[in-house]
């Protein structure tokens, strides 16, 4: 129990370092200092900085899962319920794309693809959920791809859209999904079969 709390405290410290300073400031020494431990205490739990970053990624994925489940429960029943939860999540001002810890993890994953495993698992689960209640799977996939792009836009610091535009896009997406629209613009609606 104590070891788990200490491990969690180190991960908290690492995330705080990245959020308050910069990813380049994350070292095992700094994590130890912020967690109130010796470097040896950190090394007992994490043999390397990569192991600590992997633990950060796992924590961020767990936190995302918790938040998504909360949003899903708040959504009214109906088509696209999961997708509506994801839209709310990714358009939220505290979305993962605006979190410096997500940006740091993204950079680490680019350098060490083995760190992608928990994110890959989470993304596959996300797509399975989104498709589970989507009347138009192509439409759901396109919106999901757009959300991925929004995340990357924010994580990379591009900020291509102002707050007003983001709010309008979010509103348009949600109102269309709540209405259960199942036609994708430009996509022909299937004709009824002649009997």
PDB file of C-alpha atoms in Angstrom:
ATOM      1  CA  UNK A   1       0.000   0.000   0.000  1.00  0.00           C
ATOM      2  CA  UNK A   2       2.794   2.443   0.926  1.00  0.00           C
ATOM      3  CA  UNK A   3       4.725   1.514  -2.223  1.00  0.00           C
ATOM      4  CA  UNK A   4       1.639   2.191  -4.370  1.00  0.00           C
ATOM      5  CA  UNK A   5       1.116   5.589  -2.707  1.00  0.00           C
ATOM      6  CA  UNK A   6       4.778   6.481  -3.201  1.00  0.00           C
ATOM      7  CA  UNK A   7       4.624   5.430  -6.850  1.00  0.00           C
ATOM      8  CA  UNK A   8       1.494   7.535  -7.328  1.00  0.00           C
ATOM      9  CA  UNK A   9       3.180  10.505  -5.642  1.00  0.00           C
ATOM     10  CA  UNK A  10       6.100  10.253  -8.076  1.00  0.00           C
ATOM     11  CA  UNK A  11       3.738  10.152 -11.072  1.00  0.00           C
ATOM     12  CA  UNK A  12       1.851  13.154  -9.667  1.00  0.00           C
ATOM     13  CA  UNK A  13       5.143  15.018  -9.337  1.00  0.00           C
ATOM     14  CA  UNK A  14       6.182  14.150 -12.906  1.00  0.00           C
ATOM     15  CA  UNK A  15       2.864  15.337 -14.331  1.00  0.00           C
ATOM     16  CA  UNK A  16       3.084  18.530 -12.269  1.00  0.00           C
ATOM     17  CA  UNK A  17       6.616  19.224 -13.551  1.00  0.00           C
ATOM     18  CA  UNK A  18       5.482  18.894 -17.160  1.00  0.00           C
ATOM     19  CA  UNK A  19       2.313  20.940 -16.634  1.00  0.00           C
ATOM     20  CA  UNK A  20       3.945  23.772 -14.683  1.00  0.00           C
ATOM     21  CA  UNK A  21       7.305  23.961 -16.420  1.00  0.00           C
ATOM     22  CA  UNK A  22       8.075  22.091 -19.616  1.00  0.00           C
ATOM     23  CA  UNK A  23       8.634  18.499 -20.729  1.00  0.00           C
ATOM     24  CA  UNK A  24      12.373  19.161 -20.872  1.00  0.00           C
ATOM     25  CA  UNK A  25      12.362  19.847 -17.115  1.00  0.00           C
ATOM     26  CA  UNK A  26      11.271  16.289 -16.329  1.00  0.00           C
ATOM     27  CA  UNK A  27      14.207  14.386 -14.913  1.00  0.00           C
ATOM     28  CA  UNK A  28      14.347  11.670 -12.288  1.00  0.00           C
ATOM     29  CA  UNK A  29      16.181  14.115 -10.014  1.00  0.00           C
ATOM     30  CA  UNK A  30      13.443  16.736 -10.372  1.00  0.00           C
ATOM     31  CA  UNK A  31      10.701  14.137  -9.915  1.00  0.00           C
ATOM     32  CA  UNK A  32      12.430  13.024  -6.714  1.00  0.00           C
ATOM     33  CA  UNK A  33      12.712  16.601  -5.462  1.00  0.00           C
ATOM     34  CA  UNK A  34       9.052  17.390  -6.231  1.00  0.00           C
ATOM     35  CA  UNK A  35       7.891  14.117  -4.644  1.00  0.00           C
ATOM     36  CA  UNK A  36      10.007  14.706  -1.536  1.00  0.00           C
ATOM     37  CA  UNK A  37      12.098  11.590  -2.103  1.00  0.00           C
ATOM     38  CA  UNK A  38      15.680  10.698  -2.845  1.00  0.00           C
ATOM     39  CA  UNK A  39      16.615   9.788  -6.393  1.00  0.00           C
ATOM     40  CA  UNK A  40      17.099   6.242  -5.109  1.00  0.00           C
ATOM     41  CA  UNK A  41      13.489   6.292  -3.910  1.00  0.00           C
ATOM     42  CA  UNK A  42      12.363   7.165  -7.428  1.00  0.00           C
ATOM     43  CA  UNK A  43      14.677   4.569  -8.989  1.00  0.00           C
ATOM     44  CA  UNK A  44      13.141   1.912  -6.737  1.00  0.00           C
ATOM     45  CA  UNK A  45       9.825   2.469  -8.562  1.00  0.00           C
ATOM     46  CA  UNK A  46      11.067   3.587 -11.989  1.00  0.00           C
ATOM     47  CA  UNK A  47      14.358   2.304 -13.389  1.00  0.00           C
ATOM     48  CA  UNK A  48      14.421   5.022 -16.032  1.00  0.00           C
ATOM     49  CA  UNK A  49      12.787   8.227 -17.170  1.00  0.00           C
ATOM     50  CA  UNK A  50      11.055   6.210 -19.907  1.00  0.00           C
ATOM     51  CA  UNK A  51       9.414   4.000 -17.270  1.00  0.00           C
ATOM     52  CA  UNK A  52       8.186   7.106 -15.471  1.00  0.00           C
ATOM     53  CA  UNK A  53       6.793   8.541 -18.714  1.00  0.00           C
ATOM     54  CA  UNK A  54       5.059   5.217 -19.440  1.00  0.00           C
ATOM     55  CA  UNK A  55       3.417   5.436 -16.015  1.00  0.00           C
ATOM     56  CA  UNK A  56       2.350   9.022 -16.785  1.00  0.00           C
ATOM     57  CA  UNK A  57       0.788   7.851 -20.047  1.00  0.00           C
ATOM     58  CA  UNK A  58      -1.073   5.054 -18.260  1.00  0.00           C
ATOM     59  CA  UNK A  59      -2.352   7.535 -15.659  1.00  0.00           C
ATOM     60  CA  UNK A  60      -3.512  10.013 -18.307  1.00  0.00           C
ATOM     61  CA  UNK A  61      -5.302   7.217 -20.182  1.00  0.00           C
ATOM     62  CA  UNK A  62      -7.030   6.113 -16.948  1.00  0.00           C
ATOM     63  CA  UNK A  63      -8.037   9.706 -16.190  1.00  0.00           C
ATOM     64  CA  UNK A  64      -9.432  10.063 -19.712  1.00  0.00           C
ATOM     65  CA  UNK A  65     -11.421   6.862 -19.282  1.00  0.00           C
ATOM     66  CA  UNK A  66     -12.902   8.095 -16.002  1.00  0.00           C
ATOM     67  CA  UNK A  67     -13.918  11.428 -17.526  1.00  0.00           C
ATOM     68  CA  UNK A  68     -15.384   9.822 -20.649  1.00  0.00           C
ATOM     69  CA  UNK A  69     -17.515   7.464 -18.567  1.00  0.00           C
ATOM     70  CA  UNK A  70     -18.829  10.447 -16.589  1.00  0.00           C
ATOM     71  CA  UNK A  71     -19.716  12.303 -19.788  1.00  0.00           C
ATOM     72  CA  UNK A  72     -21.328   9.209 -21.280  1.00  0.00           C
ATOM     73  CA  UNK A  73     -23.563   8.819 -18.226  1.00  0.00           C
ATOM     74  CA  UNK A  74     -24.635  12.468 -18.567  1.00  0.00           C
ATOM     75  CA  UNK A  75     -25.639  12.050 -22.211  1.00  0.00           C
ATOM     76  CA  UNK A  76     -29.284  11.315 -22.993  1.00  0.00           C
ATOM     77  CA  UNK A  77     -30.076   7.908 -24.484  1.00  0.00           C
ATOM     78  CA  UNK A  78     -30.147   7.733 -28.244  1.00  0.00           C
ATOM     79  CA  UNK A  79     -27.986   7.417 -31.321  1.00  0.00           C
ATOM     80  CA  UNK A  80     -24.382   8.577 -31.180  1.00  0.00           C
ATOM     81  CA  UNK A  81     -24.376   8.652 -27.360  1.00  0.00           C
ATOM     82  CA  UNK A  82     -20.726   7.620 -27.161  1.00  0.00           C
ATOM     83  CA  UNK A  83     -19.697  10.005 -29.919  1.00  0.00           C
ATOM     84  CA  UNK A  84     -21.490  12.872 -28.165  1.00  0.00           C
ATOM     85  CA  UNK A  85     -19.489  12.100 -25.011  1.00  0.00           C
ATOM     86  CA  UNK A  86     -16.262  12.181 -27.037  1.00  0.00           C
ATOM     87  CA  UNK A  87     -17.234  15.476 -28.696  1.00  0.00           C
ATOM     88  CA  UNK A  88     -17.855  17.028 -25.274  1.00  0.00           C
ATOM     89  CA  UNK A  89     -14.582  15.613 -23.980  1.00  0.00           C
ATOM     90  CA  UNK A  90     -12.370  16.853 -26.803  1.00  0.00           C
ATOM     91  CA  UNK A  91     -13.997  20.278 -27.062  1.00  0.00           C
ATOM     92  CA  UNK A  92     -13.806  20.836 -23.299  1.00  0.00           C
ATOM     93  CA  UNK A  93     -11.392  23.638 -22.281  1.00  0.00           C
ATOM     94  CA  UNK A  94      -9.545  21.111 -20.100  1.00  0.00           C
ATOM     95  CA  UNK A  95      -9.315  18.599 -22.949  1.00  0.00           C
ATOM     96  CA  UNK A  96      -6.260  16.377 -23.246  1.00  0.00           C
ATOM     97  CA  UNK A  97      -4.961  18.382 -26.187  1.00  0.00           C
ATOM     98  CA  UNK A  98      -4.642  21.475 -24.024  1.00  0.00           C
ATOM     99  CA  UNK A  99      -2.811  19.568 -21.272  1.00  0.00           C
ATOM    100  CA  UNK A 100       0.989  19.998 -21.463  1.00  0.00           C
ATOM    101  CA  UNK A 101       1.345  16.503 -20.012  1.00  0.00           C
ATOM    102  CA  UNK A 102      -0.386  15.080 -23.101  1.00  0.00           C
ATOM    103  CA  UNK A 103       2.001  16.996 -25.348  1.00  0.00           C
ATOM    104  CA  UNK A 104       4.983  15.649 -23.438  1.00  0.00           C
ATOM    105  CA  UNK A 105       3.672  12.106 -23.669  1.00  0.00           C
ATOM    106  CA  UNK A 106       3.029  12.547 -27.390  1.00  0.00           C
ATOM    107  CA  UNK A 107       6.655  13.586 -27.879  1.00  0.00           C
ATOM    108  CA  UNK A 108       7.894  10.658 -25.800  1.00  0.00           C
ATOM    109  CA  UNK A 109       5.779   8.220 -27.804  1.00  0.00           C
ATOM    110  CA  UNK A 110       7.271   9.573 -31.023  1.00  0.00           C
ATOM    111  CA  UNK A 111      10.737   8.754 -29.682  1.00  0.00           C
ATOM    112  CA  UNK A 112       9.748   5.394 -28.210  1.00  0.00           C
ATOM    113  CA  UNK A 113       6.863   3.718 -30.063  1.00  0.00           C
ATOM    114  CA  UNK A 114       6.647   0.987 -27.387  1.00  0.00           C
ATOM    115  CA  UNK A 115       4.988   3.616 -25.202  1.00  0.00           C
ATOM    116  CA  UNK A 116       2.058   3.712 -27.630  1.00  0.00           C
ATOM    117  CA  UNK A 117       0.533   0.471 -26.346  1.00  0.00           C
ATOM    118  CA  UNK A 118      -1.868   1.934 -23.722  1.00  0.00           C
ATOM    119  CA  UNK A 119      -2.896   4.727 -26.085  1.00  0.00           C
ATOM    120  CA  UNK A 120      -3.459   2.266 -28.933  1.00  0.00           C
ATOM    121  CA  UNK A 121      -5.599   0.083 -26.657  1.00  0.00           C
ATOM    122  CA  UNK A 122      -7.606   3.119 -25.536  1.00  0.00           C
ATOM    123  CA  UNK A 123      -8.122   4.334 -29.112  1.00  0.00           C
ATOM    124  CA  UNK A 124      -9.362   0.914 -30.268  1.00  0.00           C
ATOM    125  CA  UNK A 125     -11.819   0.831 -27.355  1.00  0.00           C
ATOM    126  CA  UNK A 126     -12.930   4.374 -28.195  1.00  0.00           C
ATOM    127  CA  UNK A 127     -13.646   3.461 -31.806  1.00  0.00           C
ATOM    128  CA  UNK A 128     -15.518   0.322 -30.768  1.00  0.00           C
ATOM    129  CA  UNK A 129     -17.682   2.383 -28.420  1.00  0.00           C
ATOM    130  CA  UNK A 130     -18.320   5.117 -30.967  1.00  0.00           C
ATOM    131  CA  UNK A 131     -19.407   2.579 -33.574  1.00  0.00           C
ATOM    132  CA  UNK A 132     -21.593   0.645 -31.116  1.00  0.00           C
ATOM    133  CA  UNK A 133     -24.440   3.180 -31.203  1.00  0.00           C
ATOM    134  CA  UNK A 134     -23.778   5.028 -34.456  1.00  0.00           C
ATOM    135  CA  UNK A 135     -26.529   4.687 -37.069  1.00  0.00           C
ATOM    136  CA  UNK A 136     -24.098   5.964 -39.719  1.00  0.00           C
ATOM    137  CA  UNK A 137     -20.684   4.461 -39.056  1.00  0.00           C
ATOM    138  CA  UNK A 138     -18.955   6.457 -41.809  1.00  0.00           C
ATOM    139  CA  UNK A 139     -20.234   9.709 -40.321  1.00  0.00           C
ATOM    140  CA  UNK A 140     -19.093   8.624 -36.864  1.00  0.00           C
ATOM    141  CA  UNK A 141     -15.644   7.700 -38.214  1.00  0.00           C
ATOM    142  CA  UNK A 142     -15.274  11.075 -39.949  1.00  0.00           C
ATOM    143  CA  UNK A 143     -16.224  12.969 -36.793  1.00  0.00           C
ATOM    144  CA  UNK A 144     -13.839  10.801 -34.767  1.00  0.00           C
ATOM    145  CA  UNK A 145     -11.018  11.620 -37.195  1.00  0.00           C
ATOM    146  CA  UNK A 146     -11.837  15.303 -36.787  1.00  0.00           C
ATOM    147  CA  UNK A 147     -11.613  14.948 -33.002  1.00  0.00           C
ATOM    148  CA  UNK A 148      -8.196  13.310 -33.399  1.00  0.00           C
ATOM    149  CA  UNK A 149      -7.140  16.292 -35.519  1.00  0.00           C
ATOM    150  CA  UNK A 150      -8.456  18.727 -32.916  1.00  0.00           C
ATOM    151  CA  UNK A 151      -6.434  16.923 -30.242  1.00  0.00           C
ATOM    152  CA  UNK A 152      -3.242  17.094 -32.315  1.00  0.00           C
ATOM    153  CA  UNK A 153      -3.885  20.744 -33.194  1.00  0.00           C
ATOM    154  CA  UNK A 154      -4.130  21.605 -29.509  1.00  0.00           C
ATOM    155  CA  UNK A 155      -1.325  19.302 -28.342  1.00  0.00           C
ATOM    156  CA  UNK A 156       1.084  20.785 -30.872  1.00  0.00           C
ATOM    157  CA  UNK A 157       0.107  24.305 -29.831  1.00  0.00           C
ATOM    158  CA  UNK A 158      -1.173  25.348 -33.266  1.00  0.00           C
ATOM    159  CA  UNK A 159      -4.463  26.808 -31.994  1.00  0.00           C
ATOM    160  CA  UNK A 160      -5.900  27.189 -35.484  1.00  0.00           C
ATOM    161  CA  UNK A 161      -9.386  27.953 -34.164  1.00  0.00           C
ATOM    162  CA  UNK A 162     -10.492  30.666 -31.776  1.00  0.00           C
ATOM    163  CA  UNK A 163     -12.811  29.929 -28.851  1.00  0.00           C
ATOM    164  CA  UNK A 164     -15.863  31.244 -30.698  1.00  0.00           C
ATOM    165  CA  UNK A 165     -15.266  28.940 -33.665  1.00  0.00           C
ATOM    166  CA  UNK A 166     -14.677  25.945 -31.409  1.00  0.00           C
ATOM    167  CA  UNK A 167     -17.874  26.657 -29.462  1.00  0.00           C
ATOM    168  CA  UNK A 168     -19.856  26.946 -32.698  1.00  0.00           C
ATOM    169  CA  UNK A 169     -18.404  23.716 -34.117  1.00  0.00           C
ATOM    170  CA  UNK A 170     -19.079  21.882 -30.857  1.00  0.00           C
ATOM    171  CA  UNK A 171     -22.663  23.138 -30.803  1.00  0.00           C
ATOM    172  CA  UNK A 172     -23.271  22.168 -34.424  1.00  0.00           C
ATOM    173  CA  UNK A 173     -21.847  18.696 -33.908  1.00  0.00           C
ATOM    174  CA  UNK A 174     -23.832  18.046 -30.751  1.00  0.00           C
ATOM    175  CA  UNK A 175     -27.112  19.372 -32.108  1.00  0.00           C
ATOM    176  CA  UNK A 176     -26.752  17.193 -35.207  1.00  0.00           C
ATOM    177  CA  UNK A 177     -25.840  14.121 -33.171  1.00  0.00           C
ATOM    178  CA  UNK A 178     -28.630  14.708 -30.646  1.00  0.00           C
ATOM    179  CA  UNK A 179     -31.110  14.969 -33.489  1.00  0.00           C
ATOM    180  CA  UNK A 180     -29.836  11.589 -34.651  1.00  0.00           C
ATOM    181  CA  UNK A 181     -29.094  12.872 -38.128  1.00  0.00           C
ATOM    182  CA  UNK A 182     -27.719  10.047 -40.140  1.00  0.00           C
ATOM    183  CA  UNK A 183     -26.974  11.674 -43.458  1.00  0.00           C
ATOM    184  CA  UNK A 184     -23.423  12.713 -44.154  1.00  0.00           C
ATOM    185  CA  UNK A 185     -23.254  15.869 -46.294  1.00  0.00           C
ATOM    186  CA  UNK A 186     -22.521  14.913 -49.869  1.00  0.00           C
ATOM    187  CA  UNK A 187     -23.368  11.275 -49.272  1.00  0.00           C
ATOM    188  CA  UNK A 188     -26.428   9.926 -51.060  1.00  0.00           C
ATOM    189  CA  UNK A 189     -29.154   8.561 -48.840  1.00  0.00           C
ATOM    190  CA  UNK A 190     -29.910   4.927 -49.652  1.00  0.00           C
ATOM    191  CA  UNK A 191     -33.083   4.582 -51.668  1.00  0.00           C
ATOM    192  CA  UNK A 192     -35.857   2.351 -50.404  1.00  0.00           C
ATOM    193  CA  UNK A 193     -35.897  -0.964 -52.212  1.00  0.00           C
ATOM    194  CA  UNK A 194     -38.703  -1.437 -54.688  1.00  0.00           C
ATOM    195  CA  UNK A 195     -41.078  -4.197 -53.735  1.00  0.00           C
TER     196      UNK A 195
END
